[in-house]
PQR file of N, CA, C, O and H, with PARSE charges and radii, in Angstrom:
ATOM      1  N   UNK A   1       5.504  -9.903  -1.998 -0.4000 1.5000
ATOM      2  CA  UNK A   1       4.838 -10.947  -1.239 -0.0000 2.0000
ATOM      3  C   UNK A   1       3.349 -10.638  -1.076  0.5500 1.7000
ATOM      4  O   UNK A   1       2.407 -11.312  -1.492 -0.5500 1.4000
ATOM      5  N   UNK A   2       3.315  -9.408  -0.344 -0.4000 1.5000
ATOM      6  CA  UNK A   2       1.778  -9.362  -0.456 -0.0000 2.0000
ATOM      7  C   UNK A   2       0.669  -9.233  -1.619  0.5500 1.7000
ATOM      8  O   UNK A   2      -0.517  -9.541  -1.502 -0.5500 1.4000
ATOM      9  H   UNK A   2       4.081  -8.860  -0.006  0.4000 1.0000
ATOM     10  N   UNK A   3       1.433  -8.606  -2.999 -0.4000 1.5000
ATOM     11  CA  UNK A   3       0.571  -8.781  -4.267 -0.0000 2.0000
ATOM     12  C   UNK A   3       0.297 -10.919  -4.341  0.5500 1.7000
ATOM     13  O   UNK A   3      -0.608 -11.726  -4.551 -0.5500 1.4000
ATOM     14  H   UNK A   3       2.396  -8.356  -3.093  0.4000 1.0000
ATOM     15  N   UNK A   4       1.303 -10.906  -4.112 -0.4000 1.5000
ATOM     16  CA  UNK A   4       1.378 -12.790  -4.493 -0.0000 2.0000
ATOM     17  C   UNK A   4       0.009 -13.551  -3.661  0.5500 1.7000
ATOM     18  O   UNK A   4      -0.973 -14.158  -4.090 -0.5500 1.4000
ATOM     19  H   UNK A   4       2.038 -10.250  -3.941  0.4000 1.0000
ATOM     20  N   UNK A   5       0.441 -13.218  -2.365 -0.4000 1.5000
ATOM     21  CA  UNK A   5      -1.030 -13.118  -1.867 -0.0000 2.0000
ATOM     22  C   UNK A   5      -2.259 -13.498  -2.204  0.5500 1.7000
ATOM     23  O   UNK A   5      -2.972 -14.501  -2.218 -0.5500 1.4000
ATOM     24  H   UNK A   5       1.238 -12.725  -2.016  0.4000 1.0000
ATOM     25  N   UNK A   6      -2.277 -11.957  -2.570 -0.4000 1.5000
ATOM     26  CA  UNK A   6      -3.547 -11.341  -2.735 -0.0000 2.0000
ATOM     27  C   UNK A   6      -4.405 -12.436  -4.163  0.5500 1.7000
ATOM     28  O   UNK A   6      -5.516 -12.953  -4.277 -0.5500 1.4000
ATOM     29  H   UNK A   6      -1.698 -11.142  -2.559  0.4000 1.0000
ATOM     30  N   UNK A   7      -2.938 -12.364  -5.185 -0.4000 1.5000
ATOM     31  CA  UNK A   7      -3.287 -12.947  -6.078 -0.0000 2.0000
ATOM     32  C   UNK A   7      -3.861 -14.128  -6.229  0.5500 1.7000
ATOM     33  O   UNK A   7      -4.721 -14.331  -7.086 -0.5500 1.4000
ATOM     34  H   UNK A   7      -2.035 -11.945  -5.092  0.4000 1.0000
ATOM     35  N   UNK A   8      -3.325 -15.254  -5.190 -0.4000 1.5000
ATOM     36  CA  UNK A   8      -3.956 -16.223  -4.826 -0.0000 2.0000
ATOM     37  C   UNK A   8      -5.403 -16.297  -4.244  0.5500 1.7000
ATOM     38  O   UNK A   8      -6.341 -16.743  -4.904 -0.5500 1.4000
ATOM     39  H   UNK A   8      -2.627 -15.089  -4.494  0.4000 1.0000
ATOM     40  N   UNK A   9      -5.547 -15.745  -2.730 -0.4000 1.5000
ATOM     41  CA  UNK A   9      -7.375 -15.206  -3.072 -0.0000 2.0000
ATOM     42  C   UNK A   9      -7.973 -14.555  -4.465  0.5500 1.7000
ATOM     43  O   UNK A   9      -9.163 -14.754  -4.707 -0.5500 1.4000
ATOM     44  H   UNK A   9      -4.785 -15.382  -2.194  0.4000 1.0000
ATOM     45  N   UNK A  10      -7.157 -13.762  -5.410 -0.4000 1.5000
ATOM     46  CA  UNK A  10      -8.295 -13.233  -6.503 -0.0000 2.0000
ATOM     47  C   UNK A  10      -8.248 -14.060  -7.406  0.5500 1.7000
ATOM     48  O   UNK A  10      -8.598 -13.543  -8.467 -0.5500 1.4000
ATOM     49  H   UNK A  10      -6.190 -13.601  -5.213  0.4000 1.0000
ATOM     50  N   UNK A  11      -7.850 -15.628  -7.549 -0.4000 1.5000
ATOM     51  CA  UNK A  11      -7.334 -16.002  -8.440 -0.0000 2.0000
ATOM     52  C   UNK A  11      -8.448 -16.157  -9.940  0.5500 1.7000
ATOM     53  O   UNK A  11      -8.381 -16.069 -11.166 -0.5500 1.4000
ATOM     54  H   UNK A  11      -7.565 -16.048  -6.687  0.4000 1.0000
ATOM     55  N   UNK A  12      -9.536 -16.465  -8.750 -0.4000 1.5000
ATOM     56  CA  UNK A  12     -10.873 -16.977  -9.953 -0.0000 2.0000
ATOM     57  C   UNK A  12     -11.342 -15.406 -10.336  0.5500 1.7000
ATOM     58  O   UNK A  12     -12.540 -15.139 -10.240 -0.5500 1.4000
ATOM     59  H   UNK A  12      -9.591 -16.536  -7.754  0.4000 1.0000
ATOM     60  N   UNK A  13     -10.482 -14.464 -10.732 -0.4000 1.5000
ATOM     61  CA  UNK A  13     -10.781 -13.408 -11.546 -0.0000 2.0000
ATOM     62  C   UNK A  13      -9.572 -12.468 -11.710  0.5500 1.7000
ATOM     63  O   UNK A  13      -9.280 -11.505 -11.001 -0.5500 1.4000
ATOM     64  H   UNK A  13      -9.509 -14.681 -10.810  0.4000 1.0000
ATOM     65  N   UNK A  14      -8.975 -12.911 -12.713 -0.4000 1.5000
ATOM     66  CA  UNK A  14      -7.718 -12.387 -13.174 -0.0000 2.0000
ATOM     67  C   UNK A  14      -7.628 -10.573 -13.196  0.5500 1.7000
ATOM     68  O   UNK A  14      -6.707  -9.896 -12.738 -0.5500 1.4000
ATOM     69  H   UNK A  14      -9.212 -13.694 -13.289  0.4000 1.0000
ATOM     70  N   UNK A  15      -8.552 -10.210 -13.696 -0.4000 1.5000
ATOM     71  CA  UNK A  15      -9.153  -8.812 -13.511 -0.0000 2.0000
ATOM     72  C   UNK A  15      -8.815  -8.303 -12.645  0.5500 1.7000
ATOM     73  O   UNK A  15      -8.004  -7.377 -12.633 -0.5500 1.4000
ATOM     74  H   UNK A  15      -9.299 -10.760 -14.068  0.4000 1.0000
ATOM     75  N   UNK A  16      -9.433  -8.856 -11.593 -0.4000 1.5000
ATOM     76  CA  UNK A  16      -9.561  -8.465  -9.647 -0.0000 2.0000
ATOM     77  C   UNK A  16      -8.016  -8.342  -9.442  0.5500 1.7000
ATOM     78  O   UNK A  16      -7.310  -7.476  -8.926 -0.5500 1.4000
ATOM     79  H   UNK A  16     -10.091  -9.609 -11.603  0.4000 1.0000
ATOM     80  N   UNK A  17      -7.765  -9.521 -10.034 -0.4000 1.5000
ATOM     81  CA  UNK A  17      -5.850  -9.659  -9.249 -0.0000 2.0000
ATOM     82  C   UNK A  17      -5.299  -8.836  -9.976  0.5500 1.7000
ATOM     83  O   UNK A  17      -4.458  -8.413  -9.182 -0.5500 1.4000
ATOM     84  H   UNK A  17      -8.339 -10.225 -10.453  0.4000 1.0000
ATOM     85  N   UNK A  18      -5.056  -8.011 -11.348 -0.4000 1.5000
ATOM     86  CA  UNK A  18      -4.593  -7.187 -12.020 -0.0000 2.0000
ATOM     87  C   UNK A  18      -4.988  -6.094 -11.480  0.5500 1.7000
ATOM     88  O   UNK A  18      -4.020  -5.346 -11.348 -0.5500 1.4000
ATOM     89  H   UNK A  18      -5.738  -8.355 -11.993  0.4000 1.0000
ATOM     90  N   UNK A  19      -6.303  -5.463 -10.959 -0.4000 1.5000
ATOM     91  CA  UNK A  19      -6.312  -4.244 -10.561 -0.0000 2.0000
ATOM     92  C   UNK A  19      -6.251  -3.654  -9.329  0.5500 1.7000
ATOM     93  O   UNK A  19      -6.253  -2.459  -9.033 -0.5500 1.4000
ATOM     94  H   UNK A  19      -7.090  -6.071 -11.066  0.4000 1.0000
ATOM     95  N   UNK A  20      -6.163  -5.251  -8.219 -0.4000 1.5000
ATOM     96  CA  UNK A  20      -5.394  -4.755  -7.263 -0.0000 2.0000
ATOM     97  C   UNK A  20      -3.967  -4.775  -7.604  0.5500 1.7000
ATOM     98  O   UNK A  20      -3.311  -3.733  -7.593 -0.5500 1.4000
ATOM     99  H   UNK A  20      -6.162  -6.221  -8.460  0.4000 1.0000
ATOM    100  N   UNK A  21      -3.436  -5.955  -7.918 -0.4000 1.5000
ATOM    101  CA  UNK A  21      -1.992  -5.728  -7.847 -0.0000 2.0000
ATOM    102  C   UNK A  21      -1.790  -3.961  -8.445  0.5500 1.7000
ATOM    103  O   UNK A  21      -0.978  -3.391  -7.716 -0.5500 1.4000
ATOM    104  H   UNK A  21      -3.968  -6.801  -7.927  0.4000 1.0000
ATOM    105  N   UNK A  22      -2.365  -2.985  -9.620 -0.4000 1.5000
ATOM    106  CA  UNK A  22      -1.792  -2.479 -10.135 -0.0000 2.0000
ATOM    107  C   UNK A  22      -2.197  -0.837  -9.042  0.5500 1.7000
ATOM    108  O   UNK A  22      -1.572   0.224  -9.072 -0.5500 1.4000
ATOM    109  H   UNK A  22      -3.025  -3.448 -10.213  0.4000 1.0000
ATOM    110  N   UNK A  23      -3.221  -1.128  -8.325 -0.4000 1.5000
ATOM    111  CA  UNK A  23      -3.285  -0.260  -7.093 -0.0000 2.0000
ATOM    112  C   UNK A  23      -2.575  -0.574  -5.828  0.5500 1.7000
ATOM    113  O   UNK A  23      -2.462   0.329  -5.000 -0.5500 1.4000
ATOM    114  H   UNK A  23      -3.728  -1.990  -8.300  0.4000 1.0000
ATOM    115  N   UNK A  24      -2.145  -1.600  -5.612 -0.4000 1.5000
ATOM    116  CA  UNK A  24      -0.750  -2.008  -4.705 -0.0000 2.0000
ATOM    117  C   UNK A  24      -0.177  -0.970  -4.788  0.5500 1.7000
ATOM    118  O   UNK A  24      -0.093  -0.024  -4.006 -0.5500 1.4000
ATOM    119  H   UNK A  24      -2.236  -2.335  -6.285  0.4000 1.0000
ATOM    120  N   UNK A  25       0.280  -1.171  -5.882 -0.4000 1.5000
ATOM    121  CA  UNK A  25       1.808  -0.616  -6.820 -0.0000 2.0000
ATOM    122  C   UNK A  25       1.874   0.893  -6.819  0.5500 1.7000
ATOM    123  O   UNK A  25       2.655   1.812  -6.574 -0.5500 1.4000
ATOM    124  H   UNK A  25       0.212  -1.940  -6.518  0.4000 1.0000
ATOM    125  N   UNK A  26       0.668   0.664  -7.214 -0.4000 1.5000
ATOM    126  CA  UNK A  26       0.281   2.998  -7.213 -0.0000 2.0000
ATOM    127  C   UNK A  26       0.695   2.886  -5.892  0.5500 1.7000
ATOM    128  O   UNK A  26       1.851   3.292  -5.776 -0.5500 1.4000
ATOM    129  H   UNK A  26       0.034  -0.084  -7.413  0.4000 1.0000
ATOM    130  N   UNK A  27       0.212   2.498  -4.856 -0.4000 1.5000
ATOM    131  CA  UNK A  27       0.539   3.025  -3.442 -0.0000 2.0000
ATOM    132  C   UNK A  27       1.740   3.227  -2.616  0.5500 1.7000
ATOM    133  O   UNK A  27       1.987   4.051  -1.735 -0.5500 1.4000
ATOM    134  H   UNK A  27      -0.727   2.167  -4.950  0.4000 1.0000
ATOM    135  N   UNK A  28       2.590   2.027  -3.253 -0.4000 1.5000
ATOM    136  CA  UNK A  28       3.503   1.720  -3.050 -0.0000 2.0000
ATOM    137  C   UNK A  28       4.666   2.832  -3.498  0.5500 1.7000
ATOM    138  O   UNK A  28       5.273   3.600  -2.752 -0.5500 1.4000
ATOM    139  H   UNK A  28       2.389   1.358  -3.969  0.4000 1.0000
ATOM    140  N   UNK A  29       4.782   2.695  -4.834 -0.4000 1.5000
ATOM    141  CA  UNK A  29       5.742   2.871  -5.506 -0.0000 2.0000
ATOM    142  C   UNK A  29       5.747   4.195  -6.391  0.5500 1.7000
ATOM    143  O   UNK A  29       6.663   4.634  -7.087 -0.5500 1.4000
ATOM    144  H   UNK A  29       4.289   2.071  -5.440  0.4000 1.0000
ATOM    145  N   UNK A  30       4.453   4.717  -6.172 -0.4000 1.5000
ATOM    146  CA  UNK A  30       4.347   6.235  -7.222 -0.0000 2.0000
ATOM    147  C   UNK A  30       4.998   7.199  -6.345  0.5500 1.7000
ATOM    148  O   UNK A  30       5.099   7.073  -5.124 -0.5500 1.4000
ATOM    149  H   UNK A  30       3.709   4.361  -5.607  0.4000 1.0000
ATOM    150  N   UNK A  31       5.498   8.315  -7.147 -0.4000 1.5000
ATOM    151  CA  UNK A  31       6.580   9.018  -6.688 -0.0000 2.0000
ATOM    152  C   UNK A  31       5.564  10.232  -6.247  0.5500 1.7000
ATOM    153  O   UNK A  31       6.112  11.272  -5.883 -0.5500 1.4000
ATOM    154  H   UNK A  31       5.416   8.418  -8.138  0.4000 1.0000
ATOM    155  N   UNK A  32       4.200  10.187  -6.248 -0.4000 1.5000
ATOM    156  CA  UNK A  32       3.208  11.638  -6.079 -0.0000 2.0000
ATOM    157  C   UNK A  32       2.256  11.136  -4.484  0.5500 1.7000
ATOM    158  O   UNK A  32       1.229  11.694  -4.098 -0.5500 1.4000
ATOM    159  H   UNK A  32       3.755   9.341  -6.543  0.4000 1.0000
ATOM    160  N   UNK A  33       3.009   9.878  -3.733 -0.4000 1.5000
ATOM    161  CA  UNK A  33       2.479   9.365  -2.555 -0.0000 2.0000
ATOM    162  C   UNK A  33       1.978  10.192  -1.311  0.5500 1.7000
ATOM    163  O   UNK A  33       1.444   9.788  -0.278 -0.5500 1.4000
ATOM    164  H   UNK A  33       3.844   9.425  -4.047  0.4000 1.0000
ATOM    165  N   UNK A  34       2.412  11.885  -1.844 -0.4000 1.5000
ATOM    166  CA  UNK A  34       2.354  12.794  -0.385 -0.0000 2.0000
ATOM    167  C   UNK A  34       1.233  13.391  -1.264  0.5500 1.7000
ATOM    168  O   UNK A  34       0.583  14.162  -0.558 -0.5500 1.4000
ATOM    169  H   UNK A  34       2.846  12.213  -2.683  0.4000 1.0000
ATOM    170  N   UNK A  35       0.904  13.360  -2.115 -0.4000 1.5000
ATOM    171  CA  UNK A  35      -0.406  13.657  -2.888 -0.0000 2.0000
ATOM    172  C   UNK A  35      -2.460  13.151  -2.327  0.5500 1.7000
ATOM    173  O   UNK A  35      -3.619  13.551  -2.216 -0.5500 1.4000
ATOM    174  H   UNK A  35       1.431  12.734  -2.689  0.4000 1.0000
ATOM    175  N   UNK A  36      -1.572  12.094  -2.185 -0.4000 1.5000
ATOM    176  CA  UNK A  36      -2.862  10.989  -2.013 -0.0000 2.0000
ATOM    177  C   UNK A  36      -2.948  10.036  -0.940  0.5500 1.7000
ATOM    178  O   UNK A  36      -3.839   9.235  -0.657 -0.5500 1.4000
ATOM    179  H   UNK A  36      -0.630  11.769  -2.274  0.4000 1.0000
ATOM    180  N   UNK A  37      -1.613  10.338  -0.289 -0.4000 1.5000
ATOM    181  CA  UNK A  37      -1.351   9.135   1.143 -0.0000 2.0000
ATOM    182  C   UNK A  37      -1.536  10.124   2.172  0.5500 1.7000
ATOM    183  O   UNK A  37      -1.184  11.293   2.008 -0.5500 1.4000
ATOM    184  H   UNK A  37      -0.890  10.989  -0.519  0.4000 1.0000
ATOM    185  N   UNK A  38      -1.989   9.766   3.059 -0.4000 1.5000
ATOM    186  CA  UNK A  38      -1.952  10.611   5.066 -0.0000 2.0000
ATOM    187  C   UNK A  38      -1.619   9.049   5.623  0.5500 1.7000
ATOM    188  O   UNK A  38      -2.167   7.974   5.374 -0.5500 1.4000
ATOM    189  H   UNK A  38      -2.275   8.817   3.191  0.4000 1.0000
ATOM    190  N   UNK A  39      -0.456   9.411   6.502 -0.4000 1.5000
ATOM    191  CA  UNK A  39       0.016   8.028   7.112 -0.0000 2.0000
ATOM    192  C   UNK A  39      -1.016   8.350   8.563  0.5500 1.7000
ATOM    193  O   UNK A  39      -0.766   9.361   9.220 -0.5500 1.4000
ATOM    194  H   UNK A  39      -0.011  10.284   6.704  0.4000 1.0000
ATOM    195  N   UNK A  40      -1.994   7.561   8.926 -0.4000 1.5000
ATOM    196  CA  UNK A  40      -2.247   7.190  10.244 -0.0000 2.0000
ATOM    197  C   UNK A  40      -1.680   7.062  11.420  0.5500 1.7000
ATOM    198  O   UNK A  40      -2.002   7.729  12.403 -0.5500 1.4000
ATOM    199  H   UNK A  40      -2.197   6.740   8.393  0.4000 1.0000
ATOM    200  N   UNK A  41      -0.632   6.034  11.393 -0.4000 1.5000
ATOM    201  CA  UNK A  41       0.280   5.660  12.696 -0.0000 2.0000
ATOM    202  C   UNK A  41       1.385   4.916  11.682  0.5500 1.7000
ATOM    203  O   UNK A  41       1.437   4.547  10.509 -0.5500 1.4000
ATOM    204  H   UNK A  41      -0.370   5.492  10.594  0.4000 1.0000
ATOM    205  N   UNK A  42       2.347   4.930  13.028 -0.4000 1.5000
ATOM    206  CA  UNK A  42       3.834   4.758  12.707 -0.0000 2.0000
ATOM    207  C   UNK A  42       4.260   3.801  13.933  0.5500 1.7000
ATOM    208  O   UNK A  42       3.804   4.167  15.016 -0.5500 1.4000
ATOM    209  H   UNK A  42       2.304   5.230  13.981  0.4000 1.0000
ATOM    210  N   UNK A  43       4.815   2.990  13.944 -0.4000 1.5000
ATOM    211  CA  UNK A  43       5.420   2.105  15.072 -0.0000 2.0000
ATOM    212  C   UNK A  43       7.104   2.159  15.344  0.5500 1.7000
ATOM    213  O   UNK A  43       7.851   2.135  14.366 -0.5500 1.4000
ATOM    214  H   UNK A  43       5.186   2.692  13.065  0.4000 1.0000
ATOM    215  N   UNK A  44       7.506   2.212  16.340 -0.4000 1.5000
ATOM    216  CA  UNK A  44       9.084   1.758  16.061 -0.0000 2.0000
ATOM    217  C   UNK A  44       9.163   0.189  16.039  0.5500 1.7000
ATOM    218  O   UNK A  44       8.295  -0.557  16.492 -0.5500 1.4000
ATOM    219  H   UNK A  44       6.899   2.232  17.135  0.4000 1.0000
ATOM    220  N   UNK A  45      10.945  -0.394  15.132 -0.4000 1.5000
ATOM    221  CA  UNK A  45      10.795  -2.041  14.960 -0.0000 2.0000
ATOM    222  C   UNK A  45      11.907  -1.471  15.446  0.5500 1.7000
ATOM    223  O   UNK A  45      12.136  -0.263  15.516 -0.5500 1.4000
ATOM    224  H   UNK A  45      11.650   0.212  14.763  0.4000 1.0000
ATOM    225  N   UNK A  46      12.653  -2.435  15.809 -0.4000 1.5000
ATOM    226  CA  UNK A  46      13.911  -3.109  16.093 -0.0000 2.0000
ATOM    227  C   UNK A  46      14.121  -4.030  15.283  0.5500 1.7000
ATOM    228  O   UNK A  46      13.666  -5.161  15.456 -0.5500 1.4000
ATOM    229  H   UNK A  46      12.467  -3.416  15.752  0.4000 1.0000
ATOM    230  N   UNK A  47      14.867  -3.682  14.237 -0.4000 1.5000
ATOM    231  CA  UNK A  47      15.665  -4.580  12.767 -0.0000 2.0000
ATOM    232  C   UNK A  47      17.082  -5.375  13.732  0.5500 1.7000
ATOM    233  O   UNK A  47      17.462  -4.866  14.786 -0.5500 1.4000
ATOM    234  H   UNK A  47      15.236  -2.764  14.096  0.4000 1.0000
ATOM    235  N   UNK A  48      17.605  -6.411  13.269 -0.4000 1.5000
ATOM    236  CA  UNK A  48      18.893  -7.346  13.275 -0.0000 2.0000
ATOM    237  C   UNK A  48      20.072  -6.352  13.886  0.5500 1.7000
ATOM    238  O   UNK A  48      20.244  -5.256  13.353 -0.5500 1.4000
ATOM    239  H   UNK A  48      17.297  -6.825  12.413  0.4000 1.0000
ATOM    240  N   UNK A  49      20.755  -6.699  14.843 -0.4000 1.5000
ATOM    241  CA  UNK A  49      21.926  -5.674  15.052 -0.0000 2.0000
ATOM    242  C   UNK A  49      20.927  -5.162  16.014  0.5500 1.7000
ATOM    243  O   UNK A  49      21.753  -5.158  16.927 -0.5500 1.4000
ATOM    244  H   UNK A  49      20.615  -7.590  15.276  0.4000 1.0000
ATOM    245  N   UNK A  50      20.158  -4.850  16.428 -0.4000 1.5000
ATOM    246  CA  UNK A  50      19.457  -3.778  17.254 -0.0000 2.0000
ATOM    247  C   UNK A  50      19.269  -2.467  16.659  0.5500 1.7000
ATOM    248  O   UNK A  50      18.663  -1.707  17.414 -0.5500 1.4000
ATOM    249  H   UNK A  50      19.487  -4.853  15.686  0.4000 1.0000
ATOM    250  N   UNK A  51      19.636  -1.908  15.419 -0.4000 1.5000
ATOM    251  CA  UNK A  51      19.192  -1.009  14.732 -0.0000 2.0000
ATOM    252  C   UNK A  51      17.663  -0.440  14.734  0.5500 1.7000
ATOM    253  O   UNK A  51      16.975  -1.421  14.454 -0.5500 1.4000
ATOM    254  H   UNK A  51      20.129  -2.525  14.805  0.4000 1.0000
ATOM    255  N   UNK A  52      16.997   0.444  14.880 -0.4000 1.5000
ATOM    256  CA  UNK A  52      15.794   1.271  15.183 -0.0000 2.0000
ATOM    257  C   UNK A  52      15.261   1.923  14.089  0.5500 1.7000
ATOM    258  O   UNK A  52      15.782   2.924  13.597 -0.5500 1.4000
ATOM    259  H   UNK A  52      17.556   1.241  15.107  0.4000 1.0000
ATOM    260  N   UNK A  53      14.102   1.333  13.628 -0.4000 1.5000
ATOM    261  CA  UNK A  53      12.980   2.473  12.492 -0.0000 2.0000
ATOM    262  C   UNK A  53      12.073   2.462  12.829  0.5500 1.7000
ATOM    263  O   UNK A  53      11.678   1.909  13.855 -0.5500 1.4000
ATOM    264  H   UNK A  53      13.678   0.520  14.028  0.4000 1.0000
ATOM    265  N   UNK A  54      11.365   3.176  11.936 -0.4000 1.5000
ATOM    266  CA  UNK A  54       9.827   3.633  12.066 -0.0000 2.0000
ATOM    267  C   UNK A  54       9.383   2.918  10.835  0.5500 1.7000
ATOM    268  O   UNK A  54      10.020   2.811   9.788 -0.5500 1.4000
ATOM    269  H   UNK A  54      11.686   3.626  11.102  0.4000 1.0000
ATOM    270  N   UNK A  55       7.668   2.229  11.230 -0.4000 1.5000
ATOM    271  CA  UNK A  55       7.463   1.702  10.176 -0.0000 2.0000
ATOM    272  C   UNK A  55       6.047   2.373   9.775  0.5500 1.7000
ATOM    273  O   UNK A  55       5.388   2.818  10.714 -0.5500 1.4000
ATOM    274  H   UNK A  55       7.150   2.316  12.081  0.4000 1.0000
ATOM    275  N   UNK A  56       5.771   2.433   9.097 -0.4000 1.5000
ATOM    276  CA  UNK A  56       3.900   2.671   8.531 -0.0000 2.0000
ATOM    277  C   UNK A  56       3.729   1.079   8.780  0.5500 1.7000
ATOM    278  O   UNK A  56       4.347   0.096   8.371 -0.5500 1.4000
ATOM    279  H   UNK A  56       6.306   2.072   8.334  0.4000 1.0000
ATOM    280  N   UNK A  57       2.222   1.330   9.930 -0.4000 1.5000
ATOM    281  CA  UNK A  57       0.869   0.346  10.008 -0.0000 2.0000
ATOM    282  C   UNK A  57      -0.119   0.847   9.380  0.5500 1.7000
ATOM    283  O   UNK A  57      -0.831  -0.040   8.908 -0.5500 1.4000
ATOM    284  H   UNK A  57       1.720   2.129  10.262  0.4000 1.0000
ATOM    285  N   UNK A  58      -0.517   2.004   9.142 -0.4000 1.5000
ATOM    286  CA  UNK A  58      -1.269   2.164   8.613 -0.0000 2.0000
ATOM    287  C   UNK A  58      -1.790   3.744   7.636  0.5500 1.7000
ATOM    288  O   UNK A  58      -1.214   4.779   7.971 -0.5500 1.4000
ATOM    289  H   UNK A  58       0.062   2.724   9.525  0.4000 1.0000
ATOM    290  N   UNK A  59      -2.331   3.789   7.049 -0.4000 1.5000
ATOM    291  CA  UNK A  59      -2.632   5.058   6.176 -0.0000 2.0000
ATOM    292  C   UNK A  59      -3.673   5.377   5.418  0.5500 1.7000
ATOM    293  O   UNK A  59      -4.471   4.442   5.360 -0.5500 1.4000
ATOM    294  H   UNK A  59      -2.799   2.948   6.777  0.4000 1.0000
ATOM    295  N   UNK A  60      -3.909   6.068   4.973 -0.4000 1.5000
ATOM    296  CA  UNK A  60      -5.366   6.090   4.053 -0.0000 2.0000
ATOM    297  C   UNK A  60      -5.104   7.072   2.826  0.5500 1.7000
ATOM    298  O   UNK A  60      -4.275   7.983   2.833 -0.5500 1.4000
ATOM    299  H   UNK A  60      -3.261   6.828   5.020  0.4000 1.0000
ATOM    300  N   UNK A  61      -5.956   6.732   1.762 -0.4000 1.5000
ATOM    301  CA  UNK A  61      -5.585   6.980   0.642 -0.0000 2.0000
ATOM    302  C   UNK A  61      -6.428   7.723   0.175  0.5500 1.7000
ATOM    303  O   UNK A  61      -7.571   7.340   0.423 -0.5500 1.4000
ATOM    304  H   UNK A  61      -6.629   5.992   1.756  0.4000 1.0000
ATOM    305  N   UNK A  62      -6.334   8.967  -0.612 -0.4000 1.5000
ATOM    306  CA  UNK A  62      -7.543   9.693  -1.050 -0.0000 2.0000
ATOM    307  C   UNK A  62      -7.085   9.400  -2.613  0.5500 1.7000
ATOM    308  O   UNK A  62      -5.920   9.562  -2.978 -0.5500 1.4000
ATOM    309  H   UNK A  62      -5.405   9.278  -0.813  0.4000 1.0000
ATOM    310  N   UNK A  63      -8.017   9.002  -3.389 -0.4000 1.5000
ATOM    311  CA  UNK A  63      -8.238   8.729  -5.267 -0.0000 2.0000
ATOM    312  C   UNK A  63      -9.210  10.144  -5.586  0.5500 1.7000
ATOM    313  O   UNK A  63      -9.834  10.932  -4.875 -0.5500 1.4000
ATOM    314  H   UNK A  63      -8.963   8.871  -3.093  0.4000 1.0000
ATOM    315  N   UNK A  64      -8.986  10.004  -6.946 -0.4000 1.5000
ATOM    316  CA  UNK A  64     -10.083  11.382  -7.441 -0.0000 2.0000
ATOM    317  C   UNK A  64     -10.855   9.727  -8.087  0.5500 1.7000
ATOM    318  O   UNK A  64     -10.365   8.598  -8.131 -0.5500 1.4000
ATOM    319  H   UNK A  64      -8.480   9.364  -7.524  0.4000 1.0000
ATOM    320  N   UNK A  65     -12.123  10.207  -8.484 -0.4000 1.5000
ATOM    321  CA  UNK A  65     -13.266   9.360  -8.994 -0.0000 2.0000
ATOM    322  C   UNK A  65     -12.444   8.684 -10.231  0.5500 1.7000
ATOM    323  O   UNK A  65     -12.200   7.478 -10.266 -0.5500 1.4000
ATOM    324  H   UNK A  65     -12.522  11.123  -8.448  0.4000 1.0000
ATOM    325  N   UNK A  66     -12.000   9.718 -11.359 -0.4000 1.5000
ATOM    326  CA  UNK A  66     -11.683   9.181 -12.604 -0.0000 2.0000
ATOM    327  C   UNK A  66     -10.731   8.236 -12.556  0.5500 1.7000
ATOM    328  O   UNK A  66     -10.628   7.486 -13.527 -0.5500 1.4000
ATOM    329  H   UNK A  66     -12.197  10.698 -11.331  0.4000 1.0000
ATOM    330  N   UNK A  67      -9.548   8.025 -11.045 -0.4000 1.5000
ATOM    331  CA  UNK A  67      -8.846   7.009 -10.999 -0.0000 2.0000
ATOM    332  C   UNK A  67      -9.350   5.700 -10.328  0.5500 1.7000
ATOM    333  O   UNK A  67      -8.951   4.537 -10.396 -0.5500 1.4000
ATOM    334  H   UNK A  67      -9.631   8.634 -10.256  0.4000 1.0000
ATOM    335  N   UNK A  68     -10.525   6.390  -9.553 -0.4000 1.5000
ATOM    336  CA  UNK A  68     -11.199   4.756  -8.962 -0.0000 2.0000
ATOM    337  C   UNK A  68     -12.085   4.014 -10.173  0.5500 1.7000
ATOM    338  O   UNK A  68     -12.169   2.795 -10.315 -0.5500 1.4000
ATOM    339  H   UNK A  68     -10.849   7.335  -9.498  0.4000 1.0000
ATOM    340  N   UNK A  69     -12.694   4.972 -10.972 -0.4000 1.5000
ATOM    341  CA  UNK A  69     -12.966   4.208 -11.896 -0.0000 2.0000
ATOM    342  C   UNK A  69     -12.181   3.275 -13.014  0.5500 1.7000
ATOM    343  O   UNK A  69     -12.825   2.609 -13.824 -0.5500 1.4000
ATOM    344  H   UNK A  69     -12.626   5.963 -10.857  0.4000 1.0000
TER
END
């Protein structure tokens, strides 16, 4: 959902929307996330059933240069 988004604001530059979506994805989904992620804060939710997690609001990301480029 949120790449879909995004994609819609980047639309007038296909580029933009390809290289966020494909840094989304690094963030998301790469298996080396304790590498390059420090989670900030954490919230508890209350999911359906009354069931209890912790969610990431927020985090920050450290890149080496050769991948921001």
């Amino acid at each position: 959902l949120s790449v879909a988004l995004s994609g819609t604001v980047l639309a007038r530059c296909p580029a933009c929307a390809r290289n966020f979506a494909n840094l989304y994805c690094n963030n998301i989904c790469s298996p080396d996330q304790s590498l390059f992620t420090n989670v900030t804060r954490i919230v508890n939710r209350t999911l359906l059933l009354g069931k209890r997690e912790l969610a990431v609001v927020e985090y920050q990301c450290f890149y080496q240069q050769d991948f921001a480029d």
